Tab-separated table of C-alpha atoms and ligand atoms in Angstrom:
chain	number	residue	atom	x	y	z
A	8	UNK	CA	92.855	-2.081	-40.477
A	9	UNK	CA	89.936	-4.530	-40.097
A	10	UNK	CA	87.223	-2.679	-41.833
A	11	UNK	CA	84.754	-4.582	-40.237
A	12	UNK	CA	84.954	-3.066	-36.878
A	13	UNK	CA	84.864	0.161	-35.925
A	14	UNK	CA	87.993	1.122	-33.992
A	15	UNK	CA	89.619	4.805	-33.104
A	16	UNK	CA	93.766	6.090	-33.621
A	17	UNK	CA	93.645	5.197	-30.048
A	18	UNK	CA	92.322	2.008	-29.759
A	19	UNK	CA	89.093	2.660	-28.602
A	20	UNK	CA	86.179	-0.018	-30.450
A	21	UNK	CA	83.188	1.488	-30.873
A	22	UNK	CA	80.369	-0.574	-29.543
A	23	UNK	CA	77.818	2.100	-28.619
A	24	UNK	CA	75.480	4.318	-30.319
A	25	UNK	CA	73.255	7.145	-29.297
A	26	UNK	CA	71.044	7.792	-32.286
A	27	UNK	CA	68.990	11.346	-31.743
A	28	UNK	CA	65.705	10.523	-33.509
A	29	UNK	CA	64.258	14.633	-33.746
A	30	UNK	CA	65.775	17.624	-32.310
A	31	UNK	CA	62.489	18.863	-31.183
A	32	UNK	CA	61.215	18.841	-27.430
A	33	UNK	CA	57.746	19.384	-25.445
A	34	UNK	CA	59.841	20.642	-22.350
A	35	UNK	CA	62.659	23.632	-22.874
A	36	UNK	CA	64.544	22.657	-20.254
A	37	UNK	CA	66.653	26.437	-19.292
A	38	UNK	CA	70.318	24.226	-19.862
A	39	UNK	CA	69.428	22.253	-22.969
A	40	UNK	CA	67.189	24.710	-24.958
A	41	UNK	CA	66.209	28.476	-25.361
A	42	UNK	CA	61.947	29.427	-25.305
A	43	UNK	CA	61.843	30.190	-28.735
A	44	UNK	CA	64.174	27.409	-30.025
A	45	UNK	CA	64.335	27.183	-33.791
A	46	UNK	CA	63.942	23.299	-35.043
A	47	UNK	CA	65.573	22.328	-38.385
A	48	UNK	CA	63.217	21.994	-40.903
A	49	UNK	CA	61.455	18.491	-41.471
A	50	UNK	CA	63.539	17.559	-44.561
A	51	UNK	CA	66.891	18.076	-43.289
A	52	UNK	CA	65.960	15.208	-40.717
A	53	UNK	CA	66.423	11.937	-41.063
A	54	UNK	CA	63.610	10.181	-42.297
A	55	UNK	CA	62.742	6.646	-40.230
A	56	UNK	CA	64.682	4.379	-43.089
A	57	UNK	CA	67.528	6.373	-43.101
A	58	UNK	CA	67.642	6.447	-39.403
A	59	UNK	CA	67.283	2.639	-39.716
A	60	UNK	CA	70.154	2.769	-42.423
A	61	UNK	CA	72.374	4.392	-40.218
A	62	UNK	CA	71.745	1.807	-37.255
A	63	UNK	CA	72.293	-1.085	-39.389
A	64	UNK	CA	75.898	0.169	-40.807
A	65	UNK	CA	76.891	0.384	-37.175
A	66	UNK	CA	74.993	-3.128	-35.971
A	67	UNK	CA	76.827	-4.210	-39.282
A	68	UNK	CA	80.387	-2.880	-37.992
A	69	UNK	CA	80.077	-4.471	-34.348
A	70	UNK	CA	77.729	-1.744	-32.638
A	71	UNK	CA	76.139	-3.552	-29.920
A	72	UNK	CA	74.075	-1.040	-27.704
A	73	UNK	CA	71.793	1.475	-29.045
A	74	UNK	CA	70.353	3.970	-27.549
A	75	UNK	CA	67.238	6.332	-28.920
A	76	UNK	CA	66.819	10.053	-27.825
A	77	UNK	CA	66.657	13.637	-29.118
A	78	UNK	CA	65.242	15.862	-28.606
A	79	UNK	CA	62.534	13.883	-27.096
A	80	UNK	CA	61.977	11.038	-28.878
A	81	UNK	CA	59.084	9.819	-28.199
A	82	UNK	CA	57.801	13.207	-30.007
A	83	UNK	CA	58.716	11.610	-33.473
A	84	UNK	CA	55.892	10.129	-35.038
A	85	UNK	CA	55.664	6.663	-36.044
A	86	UNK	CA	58.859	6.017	-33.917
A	87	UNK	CA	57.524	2.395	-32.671
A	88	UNK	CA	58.610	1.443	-36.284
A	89	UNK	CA	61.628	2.250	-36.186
A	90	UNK	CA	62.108	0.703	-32.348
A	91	UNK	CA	60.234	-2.411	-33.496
A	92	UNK	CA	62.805	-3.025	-36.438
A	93	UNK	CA	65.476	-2.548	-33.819
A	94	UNK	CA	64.227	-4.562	-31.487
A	95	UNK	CA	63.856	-7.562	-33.736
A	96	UNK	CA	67.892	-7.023	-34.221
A	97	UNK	CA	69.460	-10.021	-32.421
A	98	UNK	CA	73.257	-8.691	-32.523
A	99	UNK	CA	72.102	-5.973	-30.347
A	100	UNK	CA	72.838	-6.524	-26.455
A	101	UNK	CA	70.656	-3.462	-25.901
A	102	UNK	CA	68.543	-1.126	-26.654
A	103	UNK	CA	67.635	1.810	-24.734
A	104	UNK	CA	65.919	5.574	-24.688
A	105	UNK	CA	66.312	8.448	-22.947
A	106	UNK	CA	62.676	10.505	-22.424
A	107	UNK	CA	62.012	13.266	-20.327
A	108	UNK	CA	58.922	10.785	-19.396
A	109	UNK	CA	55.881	13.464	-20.622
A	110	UNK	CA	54.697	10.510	-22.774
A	111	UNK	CA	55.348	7.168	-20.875
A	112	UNK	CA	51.991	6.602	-19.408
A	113	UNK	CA	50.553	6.466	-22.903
A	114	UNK	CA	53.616	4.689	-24.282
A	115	UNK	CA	55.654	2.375	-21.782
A	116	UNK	CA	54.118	-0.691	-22.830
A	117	UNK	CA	54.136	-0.441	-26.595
A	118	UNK	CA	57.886	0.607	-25.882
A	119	UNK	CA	58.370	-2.478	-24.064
A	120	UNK	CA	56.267	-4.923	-26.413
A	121	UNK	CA	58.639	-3.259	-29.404
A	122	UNK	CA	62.192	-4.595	-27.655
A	123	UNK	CA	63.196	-1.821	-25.324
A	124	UNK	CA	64.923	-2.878	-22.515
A	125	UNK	CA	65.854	0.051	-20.448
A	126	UNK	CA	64.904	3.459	-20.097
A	127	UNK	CA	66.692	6.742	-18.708
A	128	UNK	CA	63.960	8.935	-17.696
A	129	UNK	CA	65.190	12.570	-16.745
A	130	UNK	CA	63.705	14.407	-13.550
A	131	UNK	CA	65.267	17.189	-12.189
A	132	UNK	CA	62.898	17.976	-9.076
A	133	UNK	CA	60.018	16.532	-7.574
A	134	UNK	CA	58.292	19.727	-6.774
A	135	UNK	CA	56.291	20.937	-8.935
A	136	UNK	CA	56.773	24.781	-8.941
A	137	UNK	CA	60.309	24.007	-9.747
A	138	UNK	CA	60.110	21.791	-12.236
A	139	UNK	CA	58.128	23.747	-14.154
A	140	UNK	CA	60.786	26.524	-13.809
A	141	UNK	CA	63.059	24.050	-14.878
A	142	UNK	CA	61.460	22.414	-17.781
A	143	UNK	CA	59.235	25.676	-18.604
A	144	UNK	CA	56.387	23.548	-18.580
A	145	UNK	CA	53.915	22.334	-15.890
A	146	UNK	CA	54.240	18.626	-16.442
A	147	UNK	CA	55.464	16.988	-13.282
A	148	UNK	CA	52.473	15.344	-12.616
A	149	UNK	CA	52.285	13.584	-16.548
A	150	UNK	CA	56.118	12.689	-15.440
A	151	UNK	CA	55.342	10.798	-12.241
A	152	UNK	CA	52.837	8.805	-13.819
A	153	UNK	CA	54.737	8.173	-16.923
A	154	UNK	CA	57.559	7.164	-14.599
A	155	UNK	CA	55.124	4.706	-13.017
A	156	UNK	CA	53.714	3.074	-15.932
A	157	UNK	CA	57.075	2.434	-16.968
A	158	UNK	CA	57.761	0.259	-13.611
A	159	UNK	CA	54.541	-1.911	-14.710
A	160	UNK	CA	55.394	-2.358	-18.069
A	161	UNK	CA	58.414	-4.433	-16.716
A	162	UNK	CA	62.082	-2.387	-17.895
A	163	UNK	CA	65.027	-4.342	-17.002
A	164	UNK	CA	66.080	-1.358	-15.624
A	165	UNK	CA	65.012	2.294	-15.596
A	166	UNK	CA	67.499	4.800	-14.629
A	167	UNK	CA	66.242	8.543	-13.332
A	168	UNK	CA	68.886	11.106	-15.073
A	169	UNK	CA	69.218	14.245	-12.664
A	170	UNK	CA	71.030	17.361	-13.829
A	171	UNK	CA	71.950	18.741	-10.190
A	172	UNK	CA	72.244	22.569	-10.023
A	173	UNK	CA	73.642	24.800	-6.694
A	174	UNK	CA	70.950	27.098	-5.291
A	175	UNK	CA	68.204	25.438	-8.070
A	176	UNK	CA	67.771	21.742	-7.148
A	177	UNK	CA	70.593	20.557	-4.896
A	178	UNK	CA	68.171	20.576	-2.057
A	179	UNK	CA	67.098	17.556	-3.199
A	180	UNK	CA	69.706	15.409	-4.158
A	181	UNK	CA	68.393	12.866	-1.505
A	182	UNK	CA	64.908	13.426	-2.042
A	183	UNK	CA	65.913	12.265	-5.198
A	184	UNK	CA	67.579	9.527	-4.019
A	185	UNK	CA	65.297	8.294	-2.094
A	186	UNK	CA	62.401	8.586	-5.278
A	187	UNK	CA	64.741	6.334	-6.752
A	188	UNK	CA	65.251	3.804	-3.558
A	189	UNK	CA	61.864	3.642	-3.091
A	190	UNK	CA	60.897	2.419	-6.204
A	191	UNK	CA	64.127	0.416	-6.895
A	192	UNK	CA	65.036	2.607	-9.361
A	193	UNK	CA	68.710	3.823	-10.458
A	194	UNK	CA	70.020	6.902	-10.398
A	195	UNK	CA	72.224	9.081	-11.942
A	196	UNK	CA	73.480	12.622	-11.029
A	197	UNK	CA	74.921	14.654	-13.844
A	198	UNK	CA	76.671	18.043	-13.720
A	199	UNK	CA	75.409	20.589	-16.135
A	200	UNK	CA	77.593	20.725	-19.411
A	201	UNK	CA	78.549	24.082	-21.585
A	202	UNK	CA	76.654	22.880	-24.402
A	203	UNK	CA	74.107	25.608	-26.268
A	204	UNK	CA	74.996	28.863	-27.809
A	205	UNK	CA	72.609	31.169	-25.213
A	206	UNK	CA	74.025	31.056	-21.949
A	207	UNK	CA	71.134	31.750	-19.774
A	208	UNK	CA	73.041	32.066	-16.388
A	209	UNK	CA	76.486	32.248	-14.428
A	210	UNK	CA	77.401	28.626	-14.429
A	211	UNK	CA	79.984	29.256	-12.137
A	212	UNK	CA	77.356	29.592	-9.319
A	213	UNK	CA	75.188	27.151	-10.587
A	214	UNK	CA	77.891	24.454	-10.635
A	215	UNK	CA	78.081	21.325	-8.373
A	216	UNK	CA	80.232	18.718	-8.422
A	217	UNK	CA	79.311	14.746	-8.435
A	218	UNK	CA	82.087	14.713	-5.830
A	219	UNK	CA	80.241	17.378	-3.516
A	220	UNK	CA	76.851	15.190	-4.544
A	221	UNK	CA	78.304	11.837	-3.490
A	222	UNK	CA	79.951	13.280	0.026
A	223	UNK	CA	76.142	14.750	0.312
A	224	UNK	CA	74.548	11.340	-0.271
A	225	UNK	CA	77.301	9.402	1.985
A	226	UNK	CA	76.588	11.422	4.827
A	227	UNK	CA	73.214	9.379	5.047
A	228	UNK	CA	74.438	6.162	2.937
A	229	UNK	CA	76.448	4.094	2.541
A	230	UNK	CA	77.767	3.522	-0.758
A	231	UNK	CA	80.421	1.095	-2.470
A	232	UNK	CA	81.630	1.295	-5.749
A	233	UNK	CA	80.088	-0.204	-8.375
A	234	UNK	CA	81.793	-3.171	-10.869
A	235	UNK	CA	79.241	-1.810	-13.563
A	236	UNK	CA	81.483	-0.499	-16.561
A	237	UNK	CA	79.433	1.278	-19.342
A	238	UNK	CA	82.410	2.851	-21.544
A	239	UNK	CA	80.964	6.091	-20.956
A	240	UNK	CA	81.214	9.212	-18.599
A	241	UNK	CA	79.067	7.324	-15.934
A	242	UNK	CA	80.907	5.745	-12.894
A	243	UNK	CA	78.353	3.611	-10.607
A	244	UNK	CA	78.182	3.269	-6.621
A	245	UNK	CA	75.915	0.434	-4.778
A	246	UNK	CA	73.654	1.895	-2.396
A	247	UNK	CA	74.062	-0.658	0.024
A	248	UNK	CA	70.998	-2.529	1.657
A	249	UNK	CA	69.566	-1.714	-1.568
A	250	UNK	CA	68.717	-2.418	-5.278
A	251	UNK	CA	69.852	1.123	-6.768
A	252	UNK	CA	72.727	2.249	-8.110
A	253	UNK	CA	73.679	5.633	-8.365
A	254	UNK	CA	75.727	7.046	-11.232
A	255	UNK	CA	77.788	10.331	-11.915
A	256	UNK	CA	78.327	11.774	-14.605
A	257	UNK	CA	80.960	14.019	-14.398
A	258	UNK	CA	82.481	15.856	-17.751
A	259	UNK	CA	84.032	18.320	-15.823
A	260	UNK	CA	85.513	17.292	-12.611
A	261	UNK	CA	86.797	13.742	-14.202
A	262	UNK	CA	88.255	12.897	-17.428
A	263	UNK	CA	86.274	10.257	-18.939
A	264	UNK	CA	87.559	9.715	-22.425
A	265	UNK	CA	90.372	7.393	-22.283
A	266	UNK	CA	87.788	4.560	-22.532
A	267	UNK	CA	85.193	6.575	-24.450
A	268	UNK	CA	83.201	3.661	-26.622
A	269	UNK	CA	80.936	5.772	-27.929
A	270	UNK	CA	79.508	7.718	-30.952
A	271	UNK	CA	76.152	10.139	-31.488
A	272	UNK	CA	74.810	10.823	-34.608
A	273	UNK	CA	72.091	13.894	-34.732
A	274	UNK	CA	68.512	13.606	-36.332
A	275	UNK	CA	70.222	15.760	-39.234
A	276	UNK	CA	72.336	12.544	-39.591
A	277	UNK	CA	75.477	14.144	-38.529
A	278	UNK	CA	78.044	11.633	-36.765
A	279	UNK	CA	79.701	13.280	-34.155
A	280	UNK	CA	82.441	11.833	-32.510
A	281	UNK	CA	82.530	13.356	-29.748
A	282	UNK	CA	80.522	15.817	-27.502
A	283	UNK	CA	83.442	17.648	-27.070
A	284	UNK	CA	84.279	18.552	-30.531
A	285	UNK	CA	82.997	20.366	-33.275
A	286	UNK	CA	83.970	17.887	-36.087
A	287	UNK	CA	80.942	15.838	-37.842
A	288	UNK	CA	80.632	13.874	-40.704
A	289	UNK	CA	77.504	14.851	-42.928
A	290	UNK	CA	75.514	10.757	-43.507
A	291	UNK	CA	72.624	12.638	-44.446
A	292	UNK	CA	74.111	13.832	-48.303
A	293	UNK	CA	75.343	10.353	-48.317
A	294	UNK	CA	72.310	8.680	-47.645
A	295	UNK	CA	70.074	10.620	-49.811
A	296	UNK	CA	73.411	10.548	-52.283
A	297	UNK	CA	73.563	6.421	-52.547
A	298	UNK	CA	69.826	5.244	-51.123
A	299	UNK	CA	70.346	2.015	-50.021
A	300	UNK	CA	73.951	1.459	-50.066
A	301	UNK	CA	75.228	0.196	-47.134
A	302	UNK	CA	78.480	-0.703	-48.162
A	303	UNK	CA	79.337	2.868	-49.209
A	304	UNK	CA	77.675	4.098	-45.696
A	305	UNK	CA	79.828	1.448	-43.337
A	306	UNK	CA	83.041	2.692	-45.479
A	307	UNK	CA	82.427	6.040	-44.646
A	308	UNK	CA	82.019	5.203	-41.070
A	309	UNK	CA	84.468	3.274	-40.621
A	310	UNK	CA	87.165	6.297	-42.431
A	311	UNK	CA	85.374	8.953	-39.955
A	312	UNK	CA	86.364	6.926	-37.053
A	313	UNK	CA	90.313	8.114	-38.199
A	314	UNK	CA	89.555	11.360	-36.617
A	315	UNK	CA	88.178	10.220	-33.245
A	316	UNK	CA	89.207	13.303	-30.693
A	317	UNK	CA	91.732	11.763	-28.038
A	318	UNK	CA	89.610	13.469	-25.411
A	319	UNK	CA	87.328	16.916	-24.720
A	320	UNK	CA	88.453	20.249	-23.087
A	321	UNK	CA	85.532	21.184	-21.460
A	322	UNK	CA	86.264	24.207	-18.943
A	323	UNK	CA	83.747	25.203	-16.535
A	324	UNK	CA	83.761	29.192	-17.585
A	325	UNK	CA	81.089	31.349	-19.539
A	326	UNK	CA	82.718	30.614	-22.782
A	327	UNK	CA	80.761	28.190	-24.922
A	328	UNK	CA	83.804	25.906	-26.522
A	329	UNK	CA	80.738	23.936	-28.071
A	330	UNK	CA	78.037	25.777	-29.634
A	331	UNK	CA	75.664	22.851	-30.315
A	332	UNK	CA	72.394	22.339	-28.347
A	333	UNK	CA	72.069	19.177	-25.972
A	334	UNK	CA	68.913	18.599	-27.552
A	335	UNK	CA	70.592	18.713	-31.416
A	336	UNK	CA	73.457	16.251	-30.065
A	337	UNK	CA	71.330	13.558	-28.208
A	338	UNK	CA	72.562	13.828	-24.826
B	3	LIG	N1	64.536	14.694	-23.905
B	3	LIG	C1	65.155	13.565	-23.337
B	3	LIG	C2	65.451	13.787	-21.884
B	3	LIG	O1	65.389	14.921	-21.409
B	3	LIG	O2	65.777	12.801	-21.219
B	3	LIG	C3	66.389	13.089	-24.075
B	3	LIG	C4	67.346	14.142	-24.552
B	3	LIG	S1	68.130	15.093	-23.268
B	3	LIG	C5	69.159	16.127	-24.239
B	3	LIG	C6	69.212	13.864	-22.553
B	3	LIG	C7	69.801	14.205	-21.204
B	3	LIG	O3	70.681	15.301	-21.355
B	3	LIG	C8	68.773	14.615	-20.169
B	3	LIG	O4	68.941	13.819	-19.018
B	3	LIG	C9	69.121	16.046	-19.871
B	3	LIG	O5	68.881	16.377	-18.523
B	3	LIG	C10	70.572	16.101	-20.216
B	3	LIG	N2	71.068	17.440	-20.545
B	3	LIG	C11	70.552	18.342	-21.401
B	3	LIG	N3	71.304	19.465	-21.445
B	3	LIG	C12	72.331	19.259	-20.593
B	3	LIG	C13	73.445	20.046	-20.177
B	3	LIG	N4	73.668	21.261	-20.657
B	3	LIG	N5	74.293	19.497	-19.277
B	3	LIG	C14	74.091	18.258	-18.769
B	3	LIG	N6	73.052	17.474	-19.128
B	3	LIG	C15	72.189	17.971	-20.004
B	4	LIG	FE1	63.779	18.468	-23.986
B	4	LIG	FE2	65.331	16.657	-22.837
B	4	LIG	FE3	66.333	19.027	-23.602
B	4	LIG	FE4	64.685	18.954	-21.562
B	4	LIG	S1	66.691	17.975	-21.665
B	4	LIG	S2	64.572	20.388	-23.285
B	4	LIG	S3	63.319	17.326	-22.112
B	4	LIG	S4	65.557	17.468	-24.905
């Protein structure tokens, strides 16, 4: 085994990482989190060095896309240090967050100036009585104008993450669309995933598939597939006469792990494998174990990869296979 790369049983190199930088949120979105979440306490998360540890094993075993989120990360304090180390990282091809935008007007350009390149910003509705049902908090407003100091402060690309829901939001899967056209954004529509131990309601009823959203959005455009590959659950379309591209993300209703390039590791530091599964790998003991041995770090990484899930079993049913929070993983 070359123990310089990071490679599954099956094959699969892993060239990706989502790095969750807090678990903790200003919105409590009604799929990711519960009102009265409980947040691990300060000390069982990773501290900025050890997140920047952890990124530098995996830059140092072939990682070559990062991407930042929570939680919401741009909660964490002091996290332009962090970003700024990362962004002076010339192996990395990318490096990316996902926000729920509530601080982007105040932050987009510091983001920028610190070696961010793109940013997924999640909206779920552009009216504001909904989204504040959505998000339990009255923010839309802070959104839209973080959203649009983000297009001044000059993203190579910023990408609008919807989480479409029947009977809650699927009224405006064009709308949406059409936000996104309009401001030659991207897109991408994501059906909701049994992740959380509350379930807060039937998700049978609230389910809609990216296939139902696509025939939705092709009976007003025209779209053609997309060459754009990301090694993830996303497959892209071309909206065609136009800049955006709109993605689905589709856990259920299509397989996506066979080319699954990907790894998260929590703000607790532990390195999940996959979103599917329950098994994690505890870096945290390590790194507070061995400070400052990275050696010791990419060896463990590179021995967790051994038990890389073939693929998840999501089922769309009340059951909770995965009782983890969205917000704890990183989504
Ligand atoms: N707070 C940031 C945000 O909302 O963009 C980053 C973290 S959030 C967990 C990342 C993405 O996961 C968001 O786009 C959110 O809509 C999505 N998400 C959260 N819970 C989900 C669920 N149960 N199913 C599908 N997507 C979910
Ligand atoms: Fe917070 Fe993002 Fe989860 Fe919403 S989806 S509660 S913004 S972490």
């Amino acid at each position: 085994m070359n123990t310089n790369q990071l490679v599954d049983p099956f094959g699969r190199r892993i060239t990706y990482l989502r790095l969750s930088v807090t678990d903790r949120c200003d919105f409590r979105c009604t799929y990711c989190m519960s009102e009265d979440m409980q947040f691990a306490p300060r000390q069982q998360i990773l501290t900025l060095e050890e997140l920047y540890a952890v990124a530098d094993a995996f830059i140092g075993l072939g990682v070559r896309r990062i991407r930042v989120t929570g939680g919401e990360p741009l909660v964490r304090k002091n996290l332009l240090q962090l970003l700024r180390r990362l962004g002076g990282r010339e192996e990395l091809e990318d490096l990316a967050i996902t926000t729920n935008g509530s601080q982007l007007a105040t932050l987009a350009q510091s983001l920028r100036e610190a070696g961010v390149r793109r940013l997924n910003i999640s909206l779920d509705s552009l009216r504001a009585e909904r989204f504040a049902a959505l998000t339990r908090r009255d923010r839309l407003a802070q959104v839209l104008d973080g959203i649009e100091a983000a297009r001044r402060a000059g993203f190579a690309r910023i990408k609008i993450n919807t989480v479409i829901q029947r009977g809650r939001n699927d009224d405006e899967i064009l709308d949406l669309l059409e936000f996104a056209i309009e401001r030659d954004l991207d897109i991408s529509f994501i059906e909701e995933m049994p992740l959380g131990s509350i379930v807060t309601h039937a998700r049978q009823q609230t389910f809609c598939s990216s296939d139902e959203v696509r025939e939705r959005i092709e009976q007003r455009y025209a779209l053609v597939r997309s060459s754009r590959v990301t090694g993830g659950p996303s497959r892209y379309w071309q909206v065609v006469g136009y800049r955006t591209q709109v993605g689905f993300i589709s856990p259920h209703s299509h397989n996506f792990c066979g080319d699954c390039n990907r790894v998260r590791v929590t703000a607790e530091g532990r390195l999940v494998l996959c979103l599917g599964h329950d098994d994690a790998l505890d870096l945290k003991g390590l790194l507070r174990a061995h400070p400052g041995d990275g050696e010791r770090l990419r060896q463990a990484l590179v021995e967790a990869l051994r038990l890389k899930p073939e693929r998840h079993h999501f089922a769309r049913d009340e059951q909770v296979q995965v009782v983890r929070f969205m917000s704890m993983t990183g989504g």
